[in-house]
mmCIF file of C-alpha atoms and ligand atoms in Angstrom:
data_model
loop_
_atom_site.group_PDB
_atom_site.id
_atom_site.type_symbol
_atom_site.label_atom_id
_atom_site.label_comp_id
_atom_site.label_asym_id
_atom_site.label_seq_id
_atom_site.Cartn_x
_atom_site.Cartn_y
_atom_site.Cartn_z
ATOM 1 C CA MET A 188 -24.305 4.182 21.830
ATOM 2 C CA SER A 189 -21.934 1.252 21.533
ATOM 3 C CA SER A 190 -23.126 -2.097 22.835
ATOM 4 C CA THR A 191 -19.840 -2.360 24.774
ATOM 5 C CA ALA A 192 -20.175 1.077 26.439
ATOM 6 C CA ASN A 193 -20.795 -0.204 29.955
ATOM 7 C CA THR A 194 -19.037 -3.550 29.673
ATOM 8 C CA LYS A 195 -15.562 -4.062 31.006
ATOM 9 C CA ILE A 196 -13.336 -5.269 28.202
ATOM 10 C CA ALA A 197 -10.781 -7.755 29.481
ATOM 11 C CA MET A 198 -7.179 -7.573 28.298
ATOM 12 C CA THR A 199 -5.291 -10.831 27.911
ATOM 13 C CA ASP A 200 -1.677 -11.107 29.065
ATOM 14 C CA GLU A 201 -0.622 -11.396 25.445
ATOM 15 C CA GLN A 202 -2.490 -8.219 24.505
ATOM 16 C CA PHE A 203 -0.978 -6.443 27.506
ATOM 17 C CA ALA A 204 2.526 -7.529 26.444
ATOM 18 C CA LYS A 205 1.965 -6.167 22.918
ATOM 19 C CA LEU A 206 0.517 -2.874 24.128
ATOM 20 C CA GLU A 207 3.227 -2.450 26.727
ATOM 21 C CA ARG A 208 5.872 -2.852 24.001
ATOM 22 C CA ILE A 209 4.137 -0.402 21.643
ATOM 23 C CA ILE A 210 3.813 2.219 24.396
ATOM 24 C CA TYR A 211 7.419 1.704 25.478
ATOM 25 C CA GLU A 212 8.757 2.035 21.958
ATOM 26 C CA ARG A 213 6.803 5.239 21.363
ATOM 27 C CA SER A 214 7.299 6.985 24.691
ATOM 28 C CA GLY A 215 9.718 5.109 26.940
ATOM 29 C CA ILE A 216 6.901 4.666 29.485
ATOM 30 C CA HIS A 217 7.264 1.258 31.086
ATOM 31 C CA PHE A 218 4.047 -0.347 32.380
ATOM 32 C CA GLN A 219 4.749 -3.163 34.804
ATOM 33 C CA ALA A 220 2.509 -6.235 34.614
ATOM 34 C CA SER A 221 0.954 -5.183 37.945
ATOM 35 C CA LYS A 222 -0.406 -2.088 36.153
ATOM 36 C CA LYS A 223 -2.293 -4.088 33.530
ATOM 37 C CA TYR A 224 -5.575 -3.004 35.143
ATOM 38 C CA VAL A 225 -4.691 0.675 34.482
ATOM 39 C CA LEU A 226 -4.341 0.103 30.749
ATOM 40 C CA GLU A 227 -7.349 -2.187 30.763
ATOM 41 C CA SER A 228 -9.665 0.396 32.321
ATOM 42 C CA ARG A 229 -8.336 3.543 30.641
ATOM 43 C CA LEU A 230 -8.099 2.045 27.167
ATOM 44 C CA GLY A 231 -11.208 -0.087 27.641
ATOM 45 C CA ARG A 232 -13.212 3.134 27.563
ATOM 46 C CA ARG A 233 -11.486 4.114 24.335
ATOM 47 C CA LEU A 234 -12.369 0.747 22.793
ATOM 48 C CA SER A 235 -16.009 1.364 23.634
ATOM 49 C CA GLU A 236 -15.877 4.717 21.852
ATOM 50 C CA LEU A 237 -14.322 3.072 18.818
ATOM 51 C CA GLU A 238 -16.907 0.271 19.031
ATOM 52 C CA MET A 239 -14.212 -2.357 19.201
ATOM 53 C CA GLU A 240 -15.062 -5.628 20.932
ATOM 54 C CA ASN A 241 -11.597 -6.402 22.239
ATOM 55 C CA PHE A 242 -7.979 -5.168 22.264
ATOM 56 C CA ASP A 243 -6.783 -7.014 19.135
ATOM 57 C CA PRO A 244 -8.241 -4.559 16.581
ATOM 58 C CA TYR A 245 -6.991 -1.688 18.756
ATOM 59 C CA ILE A 246 -3.447 -3.081 18.654
ATOM 60 C CA THR A 247 -3.725 -3.373 14.858
ATOM 61 C CA PHE A 248 -5.088 0.177 14.708
ATOM 62 C CA LEU A 249 -2.043 1.425 16.650
ATOM 63 C CA THR A 250 0.402 -0.630 14.629
ATOM 64 C CA ILE A 251 -0.657 -0.225 11.023
ATOM 65 C CA GLY A 252 -3.773 1.964 11.066
ATOM 66 C CA PRO A 253 -3.654 5.070 8.836
ATOM 67 C CA TYR A 254 -4.542 7.301 11.831
ATOM 68 C CA ARG A 255 -2.121 5.687 14.264
ATOM 69 C CA ASP A 256 -0.265 8.926 15.052
ATOM 70 C CA ASP A 257 -3.518 10.611 16.060
ATOM 71 C CA GLU A 258 -4.506 7.565 18.077
ATOM 72 C CA PHE A 259 -1.178 7.586 19.912
ATOM 73 C CA GLN A 260 -1.945 11.141 20.940
ATOM 74 C CA GLU A 261 -5.399 10.119 22.103
ATOM 75 C CA MET A 262 -3.901 7.195 23.973
ATOM 76 C CA PHE A 263 -1.245 9.291 25.766
ATOM 77 C CA ASN A 264 -3.955 11.735 26.807
ATOM 78 C CA ARG A 265 -5.545 8.810 28.645
ATOM 79 C CA ILE A 266 -2.690 6.761 30.036
ATOM 80 C CA THR A 267 -0.243 9.338 31.368
ATOM 81 C CA ILE A 268 -0.213 10.308 35.039
ATOM 82 C CA ASN A 269 -0.345 14.086 35.185
ATOM 83 C CA GLU A 270 -0.141 14.754 38.918
ATOM 84 C CA THR A 271 1.405 18.182 39.591
ATOM 85 C CA SER A 272 0.866 21.462 41.457
ATOM 86 C CA PHE A 273 2.261 24.973 41.746
ATOM 87 C CA PHE A 274 5.281 25.155 44.075
ATOM 88 C CA ARG A 275 5.535 21.376 44.185
ATOM 89 C CA ASN A 276 8.353 20.399 46.551
ATOM 90 C CA GLU A 277 9.068 23.853 47.921
ATOM 91 C CA PRO A 278 12.416 23.016 49.612
ATOM 92 C CA GLN A 279 13.780 22.027 46.208
ATOM 93 C CA LEU A 280 12.386 25.157 44.585
ATOM 94 C CA ASP A 281 13.983 27.229 47.362
ATOM 95 C CA VAL A 282 17.345 25.812 46.301
ATOM 96 C CA PHE A 283 16.593 26.863 42.750
ATOM 97 C CA GLU A 284 15.476 30.363 43.723
ATOM 98 C CA SER A 285 17.974 31.108 46.494
ATOM 99 C CA ASN A 286 21.116 29.311 45.325
ATOM 100 C CA VAL A 287 21.005 28.494 41.642
ATOM 101 C CA LEU A 288 19.168 31.465 40.183
ATOM 102 C CA PRO A 289 21.469 34.125 41.734
ATOM 103 C CA LYS A 290 24.501 32.243 40.371
ATOM 104 C CA LEU A 291 22.989 32.111 36.896
ATOM 105 C CA ILE A 292 21.939 35.763 36.953
ATOM 106 C CA GLU A 293 25.505 36.679 37.838
ATOM 107 C CA ALA A 294 26.966 34.359 35.173
ATOM 108 C CA ARG A 295 24.650 35.744 32.464
ATOM 109 C CA SER A 296 24.954 39.405 33.461
ATOM 110 C CA ASP A 297 26.615 40.206 30.117
ATOM 111 C CA THR A 298 24.068 38.571 27.781
ATOM 112 C CA LYS A 299 21.073 39.020 30.111
ATOM 113 C CA ARG A 300 19.606 35.894 28.574
ATOM 114 C CA LEU A 301 18.237 32.914 30.471
ATOM 115 C CA ARG A 302 16.595 29.813 29.014
ATOM 116 C CA LEU A 303 14.627 27.328 31.132
ATOM 117 C CA TRP A 304 12.992 24.106 29.983
ATOM 118 C CA SER A 305 10.351 22.338 32.036
ATOM 119 C CA ALA A 306 10.282 18.922 30.371
ATOM 120 C CA ALA A 307 7.197 16.759 31.016
ATOM 121 C CA CYS A 308 5.483 19.760 32.587
ATOM 122 C CA SER A 309 1.952 18.331 32.650
ATOM 123 C CA SER A 310 -0.615 21.159 32.898
ATOM 124 C CA GLY A 311 1.995 23.899 33.338
ATOM 125 C CA GLU A 312 2.144 24.480 37.086
ATOM 126 C CA GLU A 313 5.902 23.808 37.151
ATOM 127 C CA PRO A 314 7.054 26.223 34.405
ATOM 128 C CA TYR A 315 4.671 28.901 35.691
ATOM 129 C CA THR A 316 6.167 28.475 39.175
ATOM 130 C CA LEU A 317 9.612 29.059 37.654
ATOM 131 C CA ALA A 318 8.246 32.160 35.906
ATOM 132 C CA ILE A 319 6.944 33.508 39.216
ATOM 133 C CA MET A 320 10.365 32.923 40.780
ATOM 134 C CA LEU A 321 12.150 34.742 37.979
ATOM 135 C CA HIS A 322 9.605 37.536 38.093
ATOM 136 C CA ARG A 323 10.067 38.184 41.799
ATOM 137 C CA THR A 324 13.847 37.669 41.754
ATOM 138 C CA LEU A 325 14.560 40.008 38.849
ATOM 139 C CA GLY A 326 11.890 42.516 39.894
ATOM 140 C CA ILE A 327 12.383 45.847 38.122
ATOM 141 C CA ARG A 328 15.342 44.354 36.198
ATOM 142 C CA LEU A 329 13.044 41.905 34.390
ATOM 143 C CA PRO A 330 12.451 44.088 31.271
ATOM 144 C CA ASP A 331 16.237 44.203 30.694
ATOM 145 C CA TRP A 332 16.394 40.414 30.495
ATOM 146 C CA HIS A 333 15.484 38.055 27.713
ATOM 147 C CA ILE A 334 13.810 35.145 29.524
ATOM 148 C CA GLU A 335 12.600 32.038 27.727
ATOM 149 C CA ILE A 336 10.645 29.402 29.621
ATOM 150 C CA LEU A 337 9.381 26.430 27.648
ATOM 151 C CA GLY A 338 6.986 23.811 29.017
ATOM 152 C CA THR A 339 6.665 20.555 27.095
ATOM 153 C CA ASP A 340 4.702 17.362 27.518
ATOM 154 C CA ILE A 341 3.742 14.336 25.447
ATOM 155 C CA SER A 342 0.032 14.891 26.156
ATOM 156 C CA GLU A 343 -1.800 17.593 24.256
ATOM 157 C CA LYS A 344 -4.679 17.475 26.712
ATOM 158 C CA VAL A 345 -2.604 18.783 29.636
ATOM 159 C CA LEU A 346 -0.932 21.415 27.433
ATOM 160 C CA HIS A 347 -4.379 22.727 26.616
ATOM 161 C CA VAL A 348 -4.963 23.374 30.339
ATOM 162 C CA ALA A 349 -1.483 24.915 30.617
ATOM 163 C CA ARG A 350 -2.174 27.390 27.816
ATOM 164 C CA SER A 351 -5.431 28.466 29.453
ATOM 165 C CA GLY A 352 -3.634 29.586 32.641
ATOM 166 C CA ARG A 353 -6.781 28.726 34.590
ATOM 167 C CA TYR A 354 -6.530 26.372 37.545
ATOM 168 C CA GLY A 355 -8.776 24.732 40.116
ATOM 169 C CA GLN A 356 -8.211 24.302 43.836
ATOM 170 C CA TYR A 357 -6.176 21.096 43.453
ATOM 171 C CA SER A 358 -3.467 22.809 41.385
ATOM 172 C CA ILE A 359 -2.890 25.574 43.898
ATOM 173 C CA ARG A 360 -2.932 23.379 47.013
ATOM 174 C CA THR A 361 0.816 23.807 47.643
ATOM 175 C CA THR A 362 0.980 27.501 46.714
ATOM 176 C CA PRO A 363 2.035 29.965 49.444
ATOM 177 C CA GLU A 364 -0.672 32.523 50.205
ATOM 178 C CA VAL A 365 1.570 35.441 49.299
ATOM 179 C CA ALA A 366 2.176 34.072 45.782
ATOM 180 C CA LEU A 367 -1.489 33.263 45.389
ATOM 181 C CA SER A 368 -2.632 36.787 46.115
ATOM 182 C CA ARG A 369 0.121 38.400 44.068
ATOM 183 C CA TYR A 370 0.101 36.313 40.898
ATOM 184 C CA PHE A 371 -3.443 34.966 40.547
ATOM 185 C CA THR A 372 -6.905 36.417 40.164
ATOM 186 C CA GLU A 373 -9.877 34.514 41.519
ATOM 187 C CA ASP A 374 -12.656 33.774 39.079
ATOM 188 C CA GLY A 375 -15.446 31.742 40.678
ATOM 189 C CA ALA A 376 -13.909 28.462 41.819
ATOM 190 C CA ASP A 377 -10.835 28.985 39.629
ATOM 191 C CA HIS A 378 -7.578 30.838 39.974
ATOM 192 C CA VAL A 379 -6.362 32.556 36.815
ATOM 193 C CA LEU A 380 -2.684 33.362 36.439
ATOM 194 C CA ASN A 381 -1.930 37.000 35.833
ATOM 195 C CA PRO A 382 -1.062 37.774 32.198
ATOM 196 C CA ASP A 383 2.480 38.987 32.980
ATOM 197 C CA ILE A 384 3.331 35.483 34.280
ATOM 198 C CA GLN A 385 1.401 33.676 31.543
ATOM 199 C CA SER A 386 3.256 35.599 28.859
ATOM 200 C CA MET A 387 6.645 34.406 30.180
ATOM 201 C CA VAL A 388 5.956 30.753 29.299
ATOM 202 C CA THR A 389 5.337 28.985 26.007
ATOM 203 C CA PHE A 390 4.159 25.410 25.594
ATOM 204 C CA GLU A 391 4.832 22.784 22.996
ATOM 205 C CA ARG A 392 4.175 19.085 22.623
ATOM 206 C CA HIS A 393 7.385 17.100 22.909
ATOM 207 C CA ASN A 394 8.104 13.444 23.474
ATOM 208 C CA LEU A 395 11.258 12.912 25.543
ATOM 209 C CA LYS A 396 12.182 10.129 23.124
ATOM 210 C CA ASP A 397 12.579 12.712 20.386
ATOM 211 C CA ARG A 398 16.186 13.801 20.569
ATOM 212 C CA LEU A 399 16.115 15.683 17.273
ATOM 213 C CA ALA A 400 13.220 17.887 18.330
ATOM 214 C CA ALA A 401 15.101 18.629 21.556
ATOM 215 C CA LYS A 402 18.172 19.677 19.547
ATOM 216 C CA ARG A 403 16.051 22.113 17.589
ATOM 217 C CA HIS A 404 15.437 24.076 20.781
ATOM 218 C CA GLY A 405 19.122 24.703 21.365
ATOM 219 C CA VAL A 406 20.920 24.986 24.666
ATOM 220 C CA TRP A 407 19.256 25.570 28.044
ATOM 221 C CA ASP A 408 20.562 27.071 31.271
ATOM 222 C CA VAL A 409 18.163 25.077 33.433
ATOM 223 C CA ILE A 410 16.205 21.906 32.776
ATOM 224 C CA PHE A 411 13.514 20.717 35.160
ATOM 225 C CA CYS A 412 12.441 17.141 34.517
ATOM 226 C CA ARG A 413 10.616 15.968 37.604
ATOM 227 C CA ASN A 414 8.426 12.995 38.341
ATOM 228 C CA VAL A 415 8.439 11.404 34.920
ATOM 229 C CA MET A 416 11.615 9.331 34.959
ATOM 230 C CA ILE A 417 9.989 7.098 37.574
ATOM 231 C CA TYR A 418 7.948 5.712 34.655
ATOM 232 C CA PHE A 419 11.047 4.954 32.563
ATOM 233 C CA ASP A 420 13.440 2.016 32.699
ATOM 234 C CA ASP A 421 17.215 2.572 33.010
ATOM 235 C CA GLN A 422 17.790 2.466 29.266
ATOM 236 C CA MET A 423 15.247 5.213 28.613
ATOM 237 C CA LYS A 424 16.509 7.232 31.598
ATOM 238 C CA GLU A 425 20.039 7.114 30.195
ATOM 239 C CA GLN A 426 18.806 8.249 26.778
ATOM 240 C CA VAL A 427 16.869 11.158 28.267
ATOM 241 C CA VAL A 428 19.610 12.235 30.648
ATOM 242 C CA GLY A 429 22.156 11.938 27.789
ATOM 243 C CA MET A 430 19.959 14.245 25.722
ATOM 244 C CA PHE A 431 19.776 16.722 28.638
ATOM 245 C CA ASN A 432 23.556 16.641 28.864
ATOM 246 C CA GLU A 433 23.819 17.664 25.208
ATOM 247 C CA GLN A 434 21.181 20.375 25.573
ATOM 248 C CA LEU A 435 22.490 21.989 28.770
ATOM 249 C CA ALA A 436 25.006 24.817 28.940
ATOM 250 C CA ASP A 437 28.307 23.742 30.514
ATOM 251 C CA ASP A 438 27.391 25.592 33.712
ATOM 252 C CA GLY A 439 23.695 24.648 33.426
ATOM 253 C CA TRP A 440 21.552 22.850 35.986
ATOM 254 C CA LEU A 441 19.334 19.782 35.837
ATOM 255 C CA PHE A 442 16.581 19.328 38.455
ATOM 256 C CA ILE A 443 14.905 15.949 38.892
ATOM 257 C CA GLY A 444 12.101 14.642 41.119
ATOM 258 C CA HIS A 445 12.753 13.945 44.807
ATOM 259 C CA SER A 446 12.033 10.222 44.375
ATOM 260 C CA GLU A 447 14.264 9.950 41.306
ATOM 261 C CA SER A 448 17.994 9.442 41.080
ATOM 262 C CA LEU A 449 20.741 9.322 38.487
ATOM 263 C CA ARG A 450 22.681 6.879 40.652
ATOM 264 C CA ASN A 451 23.580 3.645 38.833
ATOM 265 C CA LEU A 452 23.066 5.330 35.473
ATOM 266 C CA ASN A 453 25.878 5.909 33.061
ATOM 267 C CA THR A 454 25.732 9.723 32.907
ATOM 268 C CA SER A 455 28.068 12.705 32.881
ATOM 269 C CA PHE A 456 26.331 14.545 35.688
ATOM 270 C CA GLN A 457 27.342 15.086 39.276
ATOM 271 C CA GLN A 458 24.989 15.926 42.089
ATOM 272 C CA ALA A 459 25.243 19.484 43.412
ATOM 273 C CA PRO A 460 25.843 19.858 47.160
ATOM 274 C CA TYR A 461 22.291 20.865 48.078
ATOM 275 C CA PRO A 462 20.626 17.918 49.844
ATOM 276 C CA GLN A 463 17.109 19.263 49.210
ATOM 277 C CA GLY A 464 17.886 20.375 45.679
ATOM 278 C CA PHE A 465 17.922 17.096 43.710
ATOM 279 C CA CYS A 466 19.946 19.037 41.171
ATOM 280 C CA TYR A 467 22.887 18.151 38.998
ATOM 281 C CA GLN A 468 25.605 19.803 36.964
ATOM 282 C CA LYS A 469 27.767 18.449 34.207
ATOM 283 C CA THR A 470 30.839 16.601 35.393
ATOM 284 C CA ARG A 471 33.855 18.799 34.675
ATOM 285 C CA VAL A 472 36.747 16.968 33.014
HETATM 286 C C1 SAM B 137 3.598 13.288 37.046
HETATM 287 S S1 SAM B 137 3.667 14.457 35.742
HETATM 288 C C2 SAM B 137 4.966 15.521 36.307
HETATM 289 C C3 SAM B 137 4.658 16.986 36.111
HETATM 290 C C4 SAM B 137 5.689 17.956 36.685
HETATM 291 N N1 SAM B 137 6.982 17.760 36.079
HETATM 292 C C5 SAM B 137 5.788 17.823 38.190
HETATM 293 O O1 SAM B 137 6.748 17.218 38.682
HETATM 294 O O2 SAM B 137 4.910 18.298 38.893
HETATM 295 C C6 SAM B 137 4.462 13.484 34.451
HETATM 296 C C7 SAM B 137 4.227 14.024 33.054
HETATM 297 O O3 SAM B 137 5.121 13.365 32.157
HETATM 298 C C8 SAM B 137 4.495 13.273 30.896
HETATM 299 N N2 SAM B 137 5.205 12.270 30.081
HETATM 300 C C9 SAM B 137 5.194 10.923 30.210
HETATM 301 N N3 SAM B 137 5.986 10.359 29.276
HETATM 302 C C10 SAM B 137 6.508 11.368 28.541
HETATM 303 C C11 SAM B 137 7.387 11.419 27.423
HETATM 304 N N4 SAM B 137 7.904 10.314 26.880
HETATM 305 N N5 SAM B 137 7.712 12.628 26.927
HETATM 306 C C12 SAM B 137 7.206 13.767 27.464
HETATM 307 N N6 SAM B 137 6.363 13.780 28.519
HETATM 308 C C13 SAM B 137 6.017 12.599 29.055
HETATM 309 C C14 SAM B 137 3.057 12.938 31.238
HETATM 310 O O4 SAM B 137 2.162 13.263 30.201
HETATM 311 C C15 SAM B 137 2.827 13.749 32.515
HETATM 312 O O5 SAM B 137 2.175 14.968 32.246
#
């Protein structure tokens, strides 16, 4: 065991400033100085594992180390905030299911193809919730449709949970009873998503900074990107929202978190007239 295993490793302001910059450049995540303690405690544990005495060698490791890409992955697994749940913010999801989805089903009745991207999906509760909504809305028509739902996140650790389809009590805390009994099977303390819902969603690691990788996925009808832009500054938000604009169909929909806003950003989106929806469409010229 490392000699530093139980010792708190202090981070100087200078080390914090360097790490903050490195993290920002890689991911767009902006750590305010008041959150220094978060990095200090979460990465302090990593330093102990690596048997490093302080943050300087770690910064070098991340900057010029031969395994820096792997270490970035390890670091994001530790520093990201992955809070989520099934049916999170139900009034907003009602807008999606009752107002937006019927419009899209009508608009795509010729191709019978719908593509949904849950960007920064954490452990998958959000894209699986969308799958449940599509499943119950299309009902017996579902086999006639080609539905693609992609969940992406920067952290491989949460995607691992997502792919398992197995969830504890905390993940289902906002799930209506009727959905719980219809789409999950209890297994001990866990709830396992039924295979027909699991099979509707695929997962992939994606960093929202990576515009090229986003292009590779083509055009989406719906993008959900909730509760991650709060960690970005305006410059990063504009980049991400600009990328969504390129990757959305002209009549597509963007859903953001209820405490987020595109106001004051230079974007080509206009808010749709659903107060609970926090959803946007492209500005028509
Ligand atoms: C609070 S969770 C939100 C999950 C879900 N969208 C929801 O609202 O319930 C934020 C997620 O954003 C991810 N994230 C942070 N920065 C990211 C980036 N640059 N690219 C992709 N995902 C990122 C984190 O790993 C985390 O899982």
